[in-house]
XYZ file of C-alpha atoms in Angstrom:
773
model
C 105.622 -3.151 21.392
C 109.204 -2.838 22.627
C 110.167 0.537 23.446
C 112.243 1.103 20.169
C 109.159 0.595 18.453
C 107.326 3.541 20.967
C 109.962 6.165 20.636
C 110.038 5.679 17.003
C 106.366 5.838 16.862
C 106.573 9.090 18.939
C 109.284 10.540 16.596
C 107.006 10.031 13.401
C 103.871 11.433 15.036
C 106.114 14.613 16.004
C 107.246 14.510 12.179
C 103.822 14.403 11.100
C 102.637 17.151 13.456
C 105.509 19.650 11.891
C 104.504 18.853 8.421
C 100.875 19.291 9.560
C 101.980 23.069 10.887
C 104.004 23.850 7.695
C 101.295 23.292 5.194
C 98.996 25.080 7.905
C 101.118 28.170 8.032
C 100.469 30.407 4.905
C 100.958 27.476 2.508
C 98.513 28.089 -0.521
C 97.663 24.311 -1.039
C 98.092 22.150 -3.498
C 97.927 24.632 -6.489
C 101.581 26.742 -5.602
C 104.587 23.679 -6.042
C 107.005 26.587 -5.323
C 107.895 26.559 -1.778
C 108.052 29.734 0.287
C 111.854 29.787 0.405
C 112.148 29.008 -3.217
C 109.626 31.839 -3.501
C 111.957 34.091 -1.590
C 115.041 33.509 -3.242
C 113.673 34.049 -6.970
C 112.554 37.284 -5.379
C 116.070 38.033 -3.643
C 117.690 36.861 -7.120
C 115.347 39.509 -9.212
C 116.328 42.297 -6.833
C 119.670 41.821 -7.018
C 120.151 41.063 -10.899
C 118.193 43.793 -11.589
C 120.441 45.715 -8.878
C 123.386 45.127 -10.621
C 122.148 45.684 -13.874
C 120.402 49.162 -12.797
C 124.245 49.943 -11.196
C 125.917 49.373 -14.685
C 123.415 50.879 -16.776
C 125.164 54.619 -15.782
C 127.949 53.313 -18.194
C 126.092 52.470 -21.149
C 124.668 54.064 -23.746
C 121.728 56.200 -22.846
C 119.195 59.120 -22.576
C 121.439 62.497 -21.946
C 119.478 63.808 -19.162
C 120.063 60.470 -17.011
C 120.733 60.969 -13.327
C 123.852 58.947 -13.021
C 124.057 59.567 -9.177
C 120.330 58.340 -8.689
C 120.316 55.339 -10.922
C 123.564 54.246 -9.032
C 121.372 54.647 -5.938
C 118.522 53.320 -6.913
C 120.845 49.609 -7.912
C 122.846 49.737 -4.845
C 119.648 49.725 -2.974
C 117.977 46.797 -5.281
C 121.223 44.725 -4.306
C 120.755 45.427 -0.535
C 117.305 44.709 -0.569
C 117.678 41.255 -2.545
C 120.581 40.019 0.020
C 118.032 40.915 2.842
C 115.380 39.287 1.251
C 117.892 36.048 0.379
C 118.722 35.361 4.023
C 114.733 36.005 5.326
C 113.559 32.840 6.866
C 110.471 32.775 4.608
C 109.875 29.201 5.733
C 108.675 30.479 9.196
C 106.323 33.040 7.330
C 103.180 32.885 5.552
C 103.800 32.612 1.885
C 101.754 36.288 1.475
C 104.958 37.964 3.446
C 106.891 37.344 0.190
C 104.698 39.936 -1.347
C 105.653 42.490 0.915
C 109.063 43.266 -1.590
C 106.290 43.521 -4.756
C 105.589 47.494 -3.832
C 109.473 47.928 -3.008
C 110.133 46.138 -6.115
C 107.778 48.759 -8.133
C 109.531 51.640 -5.985
C 112.365 50.698 -6.988
C 111.789 50.324 -10.905
C 109.772 53.662 -10.139
C 113.004 55.421 -9.124
C 115.158 54.277 -11.627
C 112.793 55.320 -14.657
C 112.571 58.499 -12.727
C 116.567 58.798 -12.674
C 116.972 56.724 -16.207
C 114.909 59.380 -18.267
C 111.531 58.236 -17.703
C 111.459 55.839 -20.715
C 108.243 53.401 -20.080
C 109.471 50.804 -22.809
C 112.787 50.491 -21.591
C 111.808 49.866 -17.876
C 108.459 47.949 -18.924
C 110.388 44.948 -18.512
C 111.115 45.106 -15.196
C 107.314 45.073 -14.469
C 106.875 41.836 -16.579
C 109.424 40.397 -14.762
C 107.976 41.104 -11.544
C 104.781 39.930 -12.430
C 106.324 36.710 -13.650
C 107.651 36.447 -10.199
C 104.025 36.739 -8.760
C 102.413 34.420 -11.143
C 105.210 31.582 -10.371
C 104.799 32.009 -6.673
C 101.354 33.179 -5.737
C 97.816 32.412 -6.468
C 95.764 33.485 -9.449
C 94.314 36.762 -8.887
C 97.308 38.127 -7.261
C 98.639 39.964 -10.296
C 95.131 41.420 -10.635
C 95.471 42.745 -7.223
C 98.519 44.327 -7.764
C 98.244 45.923 -11.239
C 96.890 48.819 -9.774
C 100.049 49.666 -7.467
C 101.906 48.956 -10.795
C 100.041 51.410 -12.639
C 100.866 54.149 -10.269
C 104.543 53.422 -10.105
C 104.584 53.430 -13.914
C 102.471 56.724 -14.545
C 104.200 58.892 -11.553
C 107.723 59.234 -12.999
C 106.200 59.870 -16.660
C 103.928 62.561 -14.895
C 106.892 64.097 -13.155
C 109.200 63.966 -16.401
C 106.319 65.853 -18.467
C 106.378 62.551 -20.684
C 104.564 63.077 -24.030
C 101.047 61.260 -24.305
C 102.200 58.498 -26.335
C 104.061 57.523 -23.437
C 100.992 57.319 -20.712
C 99.449 55.135 -23.342
C 102.163 52.494 -23.366
C 100.615 51.695 -19.452
C 97.821 49.822 -21.300
C 99.985 47.632 -23.057
C 102.646 47.410 -20.242
C 99.905 46.308 -17.579
C 97.822 43.708 -20.645
C 101.352 41.793 -20.690
C 101.927 42.035 -16.917
C 98.429 40.820 -16.355
C 98.713 38.087 -19.101
C 102.124 36.649 -17.980
C 101.258 36.988 -13.959
C 97.832 34.843 -14.548
C 99.311 32.390 -17.175
C 102.518 31.702 -15.054
C 99.858 31.358 -11.911
C 97.629 28.923 -13.798
C 100.665 26.833 -15.016
C 102.061 26.690 -11.610
C 98.553 25.546 -10.223
C 98.741 22.892 -12.398
C 102.031 21.819 -12.095
C 101.418 22.048 -8.511
C 98.224 19.808 -8.381
C 100.570 17.215 -10.240
C 103.245 17.517 -7.821
C 100.866 17.609 -5.043
C 99.316 14.151 -6.471
C 102.907 12.463 -6.989
C 103.819 13.591 -3.547
C 101.105 12.281 -1.963
C 101.540 9.062 -4.214
C 104.914 8.893 -3.185
C 104.478 9.304 0.849
C 101.224 6.997 0.465
C 103.182 4.483 -0.729
C 106.368 4.805 1.266
C 104.171 4.682 4.083
C 102.594 1.448 3.104
C 105.712 0.023 2.535
C 107.371 0.948 5.656
C 104.311 -0.020 7.562
C 102.939 -2.937 5.924
C 103.184 -6.085 8.009
C 104.359 -8.050 4.906
C 108.084 -7.274 3.630
C 109.257 -5.934 0.195
C 112.585 -6.998 -1.181
C 114.506 -5.783 -4.216
C 117.387 -8.100 -5.012
C 119.847 -8.232 -8.093
C 119.331 -11.159 -10.562
C 121.601 -13.002 -8.521
C 119.813 -12.745 -5.334
C 121.697 -9.805 -3.957
C 119.598 -7.574 -1.472
C 119.575 -3.952 -2.424
C 116.408 -2.554 -0.603
C 114.192 -4.399 2.083
C 111.463 -2.664 3.684
C 111.371 -2.205 7.493
C 108.892 -4.931 8.631
C 111.424 -7.359 8.210
C 112.989 -6.555 11.783
C 109.224 -7.579 12.911
C 109.161 -10.893 10.889
C 112.629 -12.172 10.779
C 114.353 -10.176 13.247
C 116.784 -8.182 11.315
C 117.540 -4.792 11.119
C 116.998 -3.629 7.401
C 120.621 -2.015 7.213
C 122.089 -5.244 8.371
C 120.829 -7.000 5.079
C 121.977 -4.890 2.605
C 124.198 -6.495 0.147
C 123.590 -9.707 1.515
C 122.317 -12.737 -0.457
C 118.829 -13.658 -0.350
C 119.743 -17.277 -0.585
C 121.506 -17.728 2.505
C 118.448 -16.896 4.313
C 116.544 -19.552 2.336
C 115.929 -23.094 4.113
C 118.361 -25.707 2.780
C 115.238 -27.948 1.341
C 113.501 -24.787 -0.033
C 116.163 -23.334 -2.203
C 115.414 -25.815 -5.330
C 111.852 -24.737 -5.491
C 112.629 -20.980 -4.626
C 115.491 -20.694 -7.775
C 112.594 -22.605 -9.828
C 110.444 -19.633 -9.199
C 113.026 -17.277 -9.818
C 114.264 -18.788 -13.165
C 110.275 -19.128 -14.142
C 110.037 -15.098 -13.740
C 113.004 -14.212 -15.957
C 111.268 -15.716 -18.776
C 109.163 -12.702 -19.199
C 109.288 -9.048 -18.128
C 106.539 -8.436 -15.677
C 105.850 -11.977 -15.081
C 105.365 -13.001 -11.367
C 105.481 -16.467 -9.296
C 104.358 -17.419 -6.085
C 105.851 -20.017 -3.632
C 105.728 -21.182 -0.160
C 108.924 -21.601 1.610
C 110.902 -21.035 4.643
C 113.119 -18.575 6.082
C 115.546 -18.324 9.018
C 114.479 -16.013 11.967
C 117.458 -14.196 13.730
C 116.768 -16.654 16.975
C 117.375 -19.442 14.505
C 114.098 -20.725 14.210
C 112.137 -21.242 10.456
C 109.232 -19.090 9.442
C 107.247 -20.484 6.983
C 106.555 -17.034 4.044
C 104.257 -17.153 1.513
C 106.346 -15.338 -1.365
C 105.308 -13.654 -4.530
C 108.303 -12.422 -7.044
C 107.767 -10.019 -9.699
C 110.658 -9.551 -12.637
C 110.903 -5.677 -12.951
C 114.714 -5.582 -13.843
C 113.480 -3.563 -17.113
C 111.668 -0.915 -15.244
C 114.068 2.210 -14.567
C 112.664 2.865 -11.759
C 113.342 -0.410 -9.843
C 115.831 -2.098 -12.371
C 115.770 -5.412 -9.998
C 113.588 -8.335 -8.676
C 110.641 -7.373 -6.254
C 109.997 -10.258 -3.748
C 106.845 -9.455 -1.638
C 106.969 -11.904 1.973
C 104.030 -12.765 4.263
C 104.579 -14.655 7.071
C 102.039 -17.477 7.153
C 103.776 -19.562 9.948
C 100.532 -19.906 11.958
C 98.298 -20.576 8.897
C 100.650 -23.673 8.110
C 100.540 -24.964 11.658
C 97.137 -24.331 11.417
C 96.613 -26.206 8.141
C 98.556 -29.020 9.673
C 96.266 -29.095 12.708
C 93.228 -29.105 10.997
C 95.139 -31.795 8.363
C 96.158 -33.743 11.314
C 92.451 -33.641 13.087
C 90.717 -34.641 9.695
C 92.504 -37.680 9.682
C 92.994 -38.835 13.250
C 90.595 -39.377 16.250
C 90.812 -36.260 18.718
C 90.451 -38.803 21.697
C 93.066 -41.327 21.204
C 94.961 -39.860 18.424
C 94.856 -42.903 16.311
C 94.110 -42.862 12.721
C 90.638 -42.305 11.940
C 88.209 -44.217 9.679
C 89.012 -42.314 6.440
C 92.820 -42.252 7.159
C 92.989 -45.861 8.033
C 90.623 -46.748 4.620
C 92.962 -44.953 3.055
C 96.538 -46.783 4.220
C 94.855 -50.145 3.956
C 93.971 -49.026 -0.232
C 97.567 -48.013 -0.270
C 98.649 -51.206 1.316
C 96.554 -53.315 -1.027
C 98.188 -51.803 -4.042
C 101.513 -51.705 -2.878
C 101.145 -55.982 -1.839
C 99.605 -56.614 -5.462
C 103.273 -55.132 -6.863
C 105.080 -57.349 -4.310
C 102.970 -60.242 -4.075
C 102.781 -59.920 0.021
C 99.663 -59.981 1.716
C 97.277 -57.581 4.036
C 95.975 -58.452 7.119
C 93.027 -56.104 8.988
C 91.845 -56.711 12.232
C 88.452 -55.317 13.718
C 87.965 -55.173 17.461
C 84.857 -54.332 19.345
C 85.094 -53.825 23.140
C 82.862 -56.477 25.385
C 81.201 -54.678 28.102
C 82.027 -50.854 27.398
C 78.348 -50.262 27.355
C 78.417 -51.150 31.207
C 81.449 -48.857 31.929
C 79.496 -45.916 30.596
C 76.648 -46.863 31.982
C 78.131 -47.552 35.696
C 81.210 -44.906 35.727
C 80.112 -42.243 33.386
C 81.046 -40.995 29.672
C 83.748 -39.571 31.506
C 85.629 -42.828 32.184
C 84.216 -44.310 29.631
C 86.352 -41.686 27.339
C 89.710 -42.900 29.745
C 88.825 -46.412 28.672
C 89.291 -45.807 25.386
C 92.374 -43.673 25.510
C 93.448 -46.537 27.755
C 93.199 -49.068 25.265
C 94.303 -47.074 22.590
C 97.870 -46.772 24.373
C 97.655 -50.753 24.584
C 97.182 -51.442 20.779
C 100.085 -49.254 20.244
C 102.250 -51.087 22.383
C 101.072 -54.303 21.162
C 101.626 -53.589 17.514
C 104.903 -53.116 15.607
C 105.817 -49.723 14.226
C 104.670 -50.394 10.660
C 101.384 -50.972 11.690
C 98.580 -48.730 11.430
C 95.965 -48.656 14.810
C 92.673 -46.612 14.145
C 89.508 -45.732 16.000
C 86.521 -46.091 13.763
C 84.019 -44.725 16.495
C 82.836 -45.364 19.403
C 84.062 -48.205 20.934
C 85.395 -49.953 17.829
C 89.027 -50.372 16.496
C 91.338 -51.494 13.627
C 94.623 -52.709 12.909
C 95.956 -53.216 9.675
C 99.265 -55.316 9.770
C 101.641 -54.798 6.231
C 103.328 -57.869 4.541
C 100.995 -60.371 6.541
C 99.359 -63.408 6.648
C 97.143 -65.407 8.435
C 99.244 -66.713 11.015
C 100.669 -63.397 11.949
C 97.265 -61.492 12.339
C 96.599 -64.256 14.492
C 99.294 -63.723 16.708
C 98.760 -60.013 16.635
C 94.749 -60.788 17.368
C 96.158 -63.196 20.383
C 98.687 -60.539 21.937
C 95.929 -57.867 21.885
C 93.687 -59.943 23.423
C 96.330 -60.483 26.265
C 97.136 -57.106 26.895
C 93.432 -56.211 27.197
C 92.544 -58.966 29.902
C 94.514 -56.915 32.640
C 92.426 -54.896 34.081
C 91.795 -50.908 33.870
C 92.183 -48.543 36.792
C 89.587 -45.925 36.474
C 88.102 -43.765 39.467
C 89.697 -45.936 41.406
C 88.360 -49.114 40.732
C 89.493 -51.949 38.709
C 87.589 -52.850 35.673
C 87.977 -55.461 33.249
C 86.902 -54.649 29.235
C 87.705 -57.632 26.852
C 87.358 -57.703 22.905
C 86.195 -59.741 20.127
C 88.039 -59.221 17.181
C 87.401 -60.064 13.492
C 90.411 -60.926 11.326
C 90.277 -60.387 7.274
C 93.447 -61.203 5.102
C 93.643 -59.891 1.662
C 96.272 -59.346 -1.283
C 96.187 -56.689 -3.502
C 94.456 -56.621 -7.150
C 91.704 -59.247 -5.306
C 90.010 -56.996 -2.942
C 89.224 -53.635 -2.233
C 89.698 -51.835 1.300
C 86.216 -51.435 2.010
C 85.781 -55.283 1.077
C 88.599 -55.933 3.687
C 87.271 -54.039 6.259
C 83.925 -55.223 5.648
C 84.784 -58.801 6.056
C 86.857 -58.195 8.809
C 83.749 -56.542 10.210
C 81.388 -59.700 9.675
C 84.221 -61.831 10.988
C 83.948 -59.566 14.834
C 80.476 -60.133 14.906
C 80.836 -63.769 14.268
C 83.327 -63.697 17.270
C 80.804 -61.607 19.249
C 78.252 -64.196 18.755
C 80.706 -67.278 19.505
C 81.197 -65.839 23.330
C 82.969 -62.600 22.948
C 86.600 -62.286 24.138
C 87.715 -64.376 21.275
C 88.889 -63.938 17.481
C 87.547 -65.040 14.453
C 88.957 -65.658 10.661
C 86.873 -64.490 8.348
C 85.171 -67.238 5.773
C 82.626 -66.778 3.170
C 79.820 -68.520 4.640
C 80.184 -65.361 7.274
C 79.265 -62.876 4.712
C 76.137 -64.783 3.442
C 75.244 -65.144 7.294
C 75.877 -60.855 7.465
C 73.569 -60.504 4.589
C 71.006 -62.524 5.822
C 70.845 -60.727 9.165
C 71.028 -57.317 6.664
C 67.671 -58.616 5.168
C 66.393 -59.602 8.587
C 67.013 -56.104 9.893
C 65.413 -54.629 6.346
C 62.491 -56.802 7.068
C 61.931 -56.136 10.286
C 61.785 -52.586 9.766
C 59.121 -52.994 7.052
C 57.316 -55.028 9.139
C 56.847 -52.397 11.659
C 55.969 -49.800 9.157
C 53.525 -52.423 7.264
C 51.937 -54.351 10.615
C 52.758 -57.521 10.021
C 53.279 -58.614 13.805
C 50.318 -60.026 15.295
C 49.592 -61.664 18.855
C 48.671 -65.096 19.738
C 47.555 -65.691 23.474
C 48.053 -68.767 25.314
C 45.524 -69.074 28.384
C 46.573 -69.173 32.022
C 44.505 -71.736 34.147
C 43.833 -71.552 37.965
C 44.672 -75.526 38.922
C 41.972 -75.417 41.320
C 38.571 -74.766 39.748
C 40.155 -74.507 35.678
C 39.208 -70.975 35.317
C 41.179 -68.876 33.063
C 42.695 -66.210 35.387
C 44.908 -64.721 32.134
C 46.662 -64.716 29.176
C 50.102 -64.728 27.930
C 50.693 -62.528 24.971
C 52.927 -64.225 22.717
C 54.353 -62.089 19.332
C 54.454 -63.634 16.026
C 55.444 -62.130 12.784
C 53.780 -62.930 9.567
C 56.044 -62.970 6.897
C 54.950 -61.976 3.127
C 57.057 -64.552 1.892
C 57.906 -66.665 4.718
C 54.540 -67.246 6.693
C 54.211 -67.308 10.224
C 57.477 -66.720 11.909
C 58.196 -67.983 15.152
C 59.660 -65.242 17.751
C 62.969 -67.277 18.452
C 63.769 -66.697 14.754
C 63.618 -63.170 15.055
C 63.393 -61.450 18.547
C 67.033 -62.141 20.025
C 68.230 -60.102 16.434
C 65.492 -57.469 17.126
C 66.751 -56.931 20.861
C 70.282 -56.933 19.478
C 69.869 -54.175 16.717
C 67.327 -52.407 19.373
C 64.305 -52.718 16.864
C 62.957 -54.840 19.999
C 61.798 -51.095 21.515
C 59.398 -50.252 18.923
C 58.092 -53.593 18.669
C 57.876 -54.229 22.224
C 55.702 -50.990 22.774
C 53.181 -52.241 19.970
C 52.975 -55.559 21.864
C 52.561 -53.807 25.352
C 49.518 -51.918 24.094
C 47.985 -54.678 21.848
C 47.810 -56.847 24.808
C 46.302 -54.345 26.774
C 43.773 -53.348 24.459
C 42.733 -57.077 23.511
C 42.632 -57.927 27.498
C 40.289 -54.867 28.111
C 38.061 -55.939 25.438
C 37.412 -59.817 26.908
C 36.712 -57.843 30.195
C 34.132 -55.765 28.230
C 32.973 -58.809 26.695
C 32.566 -61.327 29.207
C 31.244 -60.669 32.476
C 32.745 -64.026 34.007
C 36.015 -62.413 33.185
C 36.081 -59.080 35.130
C 39.222 -59.469 36.326
C 41.280 -61.157 33.312
C 45.216 -60.325 33.078
C 47.553 -60.497 30.310
C 51.371 -61.175 30.925
C 53.575 -59.558 28.545
C 57.407 -60.106 28.141
C 60.044 -57.782 28.877
C 63.892 -57.635 26.845
C 66.606 -56.855 28.656
C 66.828 -53.927 26.544
C 63.224 -52.825 27.091
C 63.972 -52.885 30.896
C 66.935 -50.846 30.143
C 65.203 -48.188 28.252
C 64.401 -44.986 30.015
C 60.953 -44.366 28.712
C 59.779 -47.725 29.901
C 57.286 -46.633 32.530
C 55.758 -43.885 30.622
C 55.082 -46.538 27.805
C 53.438 -48.837 30.116
C 51.498 -46.013 31.754
C 50.174 -45.085 28.052
C 49.483 -48.573 27.547
C 47.304 -49.016 30.519
C 45.560 -45.670 29.957
C 45.079 -46.151 26.473
C 43.567 -49.427 27.045
C 41.441 -48.523 30.415
C 43.050 -51.360 31.639
C 43.769 -51.369 35.384
C 47.430 -51.617 36.423
C 46.744 -54.856 38.532
C 45.542 -56.746 35.563
C 49.250 -56.164 33.623
C 51.865 -58.607 34.100
C 55.388 -58.047 32.880
C 57.469 -61.110 32.359
C 61.264 -60.631 32.674
C 64.197 -63.550 32.955
C 66.558 -64.103 35.831
C 69.411 -63.253 33.391
C 67.809 -60.289 32.582
C 67.235 -59.598 36.289
C 70.976 -60.475 37.219
C 72.870 -58.447 34.347
C 72.640 -54.751 36.271
C 70.896 -55.959 39.500
C 70.572 -52.319 40.819
C 69.210 -50.543 38.264
C 67.009 -53.491 37.647
C 65.705 -53.214 41.444
C 64.817 -49.176 40.502
C 63.314 -49.856 37.388
C 61.283 -52.634 38.927
C 60.251 -50.193 41.932
C 59.129 -47.902 39.350
C 56.948 -50.114 37.397
C 55.153 -51.384 41.213
C 54.595 -47.889 41.915
C 52.274 -48.277 38.867
C 50.338 -50.822 40.414
C 51.886 -53.623 38.116
C 52.591 -56.802 39.227
C 55.865 -58.258 38.268
C 56.970 -62.070 37.198
C 60.186 -64.187 37.118
C 59.934 -66.292 33.782
C 61.494 -69.871 33.246
C 62.417 -69.536 37.065
C 65.659 -72.599 37.717
C 67.242 -72.014 34.590
C 69.421 -68.684 35.730
C 70.544 -68.133 38.872
C 67.930 -69.281 41.037
C 69.363 -66.816 44.328
C 67.241 -66.907 47.101
C 68.718 -63.315 48.024
C 67.782 -61.542 44.950
C 63.986 -63.077 45.002
C 64.015 -61.330 48.703
C 65.091 -58.295 47.227
C 63.299 -57.824 44.139
C 59.807 -56.463 44.270
C 58.558 -59.847 42.757
C 54.940 -61.134 42.758
C 54.813 -64.266 40.346
C 57.145 -67.309 40.002
C 56.573 -69.077 36.533
C 58.168 -72.430 37.219
C 60.355 -73.415 33.870
C 59.037 -76.642 31.651
C 61.875 -78.230 32.297
C 60.992 -78.932 35.886
C 57.451 -79.478 34.795
C 58.301 -82.127 32.777
C 59.666 -84.314 35.304
C 56.273 -83.769 37.708
C 54.487 -87.191 38.335
C 56.952 -89.560 36.979
C 59.850 -89.539 39.305
C 59.875 -88.279 43.276
C 63.210 -86.471 43.249
C 62.349 -84.546 39.958
C 58.769 -83.737 41.568
C 60.995 -82.766 44.448
C 62.457 -80.372 42.536
C 58.909 -78.613 41.588
C 57.760 -78.753 44.955
C 60.850 -77.349 46.630
C 60.261 -74.262 44.059
C 56.674 -73.874 44.896
C 57.321 -74.015 48.504
C 59.941 -71.499 48.100
C 57.374 -69.440 46.523
C 54.544 -69.667 49.050
C 57.223 -68.642 51.730
C 57.914 -65.540 49.939
C 54.254 -65.325 49.506
C 54.468 -65.259 45.668
C 52.200 -66.857 43.338
C 53.482 -69.908 41.459
C 52.676 -70.340 37.860
C 53.465 -73.818 36.047
C 54.899 -73.723 32.425
C 54.386 -76.051 29.754
C 52.028 -78.570 30.940
C 51.205 -81.153 28.815
C 49.616 -84.362 30.506
C 46.510 -84.520 32.995
C 48.875 -86.400 35.106
C 51.171 -83.064 35.747
C 47.902 -81.397 36.446
C 46.731 -83.420 39.327
C 50.503 -83.479 40.772
C 51.296 -79.793 40.383
C 47.721 -79.433 42.394
C 48.564 -81.618 45.070
C 52.000 -80.053 45.184
C 50.209 -76.698 45.677
C 51.014 -74.654 42.470
C 48.580 -72.074 42.010
C 48.415 -71.247 38.236
C 49.377 -73.549 35.126
C 49.945 -73.102 31.600
C 50.926 -75.599 28.346
C 49.209 -77.263 25.282
C 47.444 -79.546 27.467
C 45.020 -76.330 27.957
C 45.336 -74.890 25.106
C 48.061 -73.466 22.582
C 48.975 -70.153 21.604
C 46.059 -69.032 19.570
C 44.668 -66.020 17.913
C 42.713 -63.481 19.769
C 39.327 -64.628 18.553
C 40.192 -68.306 19.479
C 40.436 -67.689 23.135
C 36.856 -66.765 24.072
C 36.087 -70.325 23.021
C 38.867 -72.068 24.737
C 37.592 -70.345 28.121
C 34.225 -72.123 27.927
C 36.087 -75.686 27.749
C 39.178 -75.153 29.912
C 37.205 -75.281 33.595
C 35.624 -78.888 32.747
C 39.184 -80.215 31.427
C 40.845 -79.309 34.527
C 38.312 -80.883 37.060
C 38.395 -84.009 35.149
C 42.386 -84.027 35.241
C 42.427 -82.934 38.703
C 39.881 -86.151 39.736
C 42.614 -88.697 38.259
C 45.542 -90.014 39.944
C 48.711 -88.693 39.051
C 51.082 -91.043 37.448
C 54.652 -92.713 39.079
C 57.473 -93.854 37.446
C 59.336 -95.967 39.968
C 62.448 -94.531 41.164
C 65.877 -95.723 39.305
């Protein structure tokens, strides 16, 4: 608070203190409207007037026995007493001090009565006037208190003058009239006092509220000239109230808001007492503009006002907050781009305009490629920096009229007005080109691309939701065709998207309805034909499509994340079934179960706990469970994979590399990863026994496995010659249609009984050889 305001506040407090002291010293409260000074002045006037009348009375006709000298003396004394009373500082003394003059008045009246001829009726009027003064200036009951004094002053002159009895009897009439006059006037004065006090309090309260309110009250003439403005205008707009008096209020209003403000004023003139509200800007003394909420009331016909009353309230902060909230409601808080709601609204309006003018609207839907890797490796803070940087590059690659938006996560969208397919393609190429440059995050260069879907529409045919959906569908097509590219929407894409949507719904229902089942393919020891294990293979018994192979739904399940609950069920069911076989067949106590893990499962933080629950729930020993992963899964995030595989190895389970030879086939990762089993891909097994160079590839893989002390498994064995050749090369295990196809659990036991003789017979045959080309 400024010093000027503090000084004024202290002065107000001192003034309030003086007022409180004034009311506390002798004030008789709200029942008495006359002030002490007024009461004293009335008493002085009565003395002077009565003194003058008394002094002149000897010159008027009167009783013959009148003592004219005494009457003159009494009159002079009354004038002197009145003069003294007139100049006394009654406002400094209690109100009761004025009552000292009552006995003096009674004494003077009695002396005048004595010297003037002791005529009670002649002097009774002086007593009535005195009691009238008592009633006007003092509380009820004061007249009763002074009645005995009056009677004494009344009787003494009559007694000394030997007045007849009838003169004494007049005291009763005079006393009654004095008492009635005094009490009635006291009651009337009290009622008036309460009314006046209430009005004064109300006025003081209103004045205090107006002067101390943060709102501004302004009274203006119909033309806008200011006749009154409350002091709060200084705190709101910086002006002294006196400086604004006589000024035209329109001079303070922002020029853009004057028409609306004048419309408000014209509206209130249509009815007396009518009011209107508006929001406008007013100029502050420092030159800035403040938003005000205005309420104007027509009080021209009110004689107490006679003008237009305008109440101002500063809403600058509220308007700023509203604008901020509006911006936040329609913009992404991280990047500052438009959000989905605003983007959709702008597309809708652009389509409406294009319908009128026959020009197209293009929407580009972007999804960043590899953004999850940035989040997982560098953290979400770096991911946010990446999104902000991508938004900046998007803005730089677009025209000013184009709209860029962040729809959520790592999804962005761009709208091009008055654009066709060619313009959209050029914009997509610019965006892809600007994203090819590396981003610097936490001192590291990071490369992130984008997959872009393009949809072009004209107003009148497509709505905003349909255009956005089409662009989204095209984006998924671009991502499915290799990422880092753009695709233009085609109607067939929508059909495929609907099929994907139906597939996802069917998969979710399949989980709930337990439509999945496991087939098992035996894994055979090539040395003696024993079934040493089984590989669990997922099948889907669709209610209308029949038995669906995993290749038709597993990739989609992994993409949508549904592979997690499905994979958990596969793991638990395979462990339970394997344990049942171990208990049912004494010859298979160490039968092993192989279960495939997807990349999504391996990345899942709860995988180790899921494996533990599956083993404990089935009662299966950890060394009887083989978890298979492909080379591509291993190398997608090598460091994270190593940590997760070591956690699994600590449980005691075995780790197998599936389809070995089709991926990176790096010796370095075989040495770093905790791997127990190499499964040779079928493509290498097919040539075994037919050509020396193809057998050499399988031999090299088997030799590599033995060098690293890994167990080797040949996949896809279909001919007896392959069995003999693989046995000769030292391969440990094999599986394929030669032994048994994947089969339901109830058929596996029968296969176990017939596989060993078949393997032994195949081993006795000579491997088939084809001459080298």
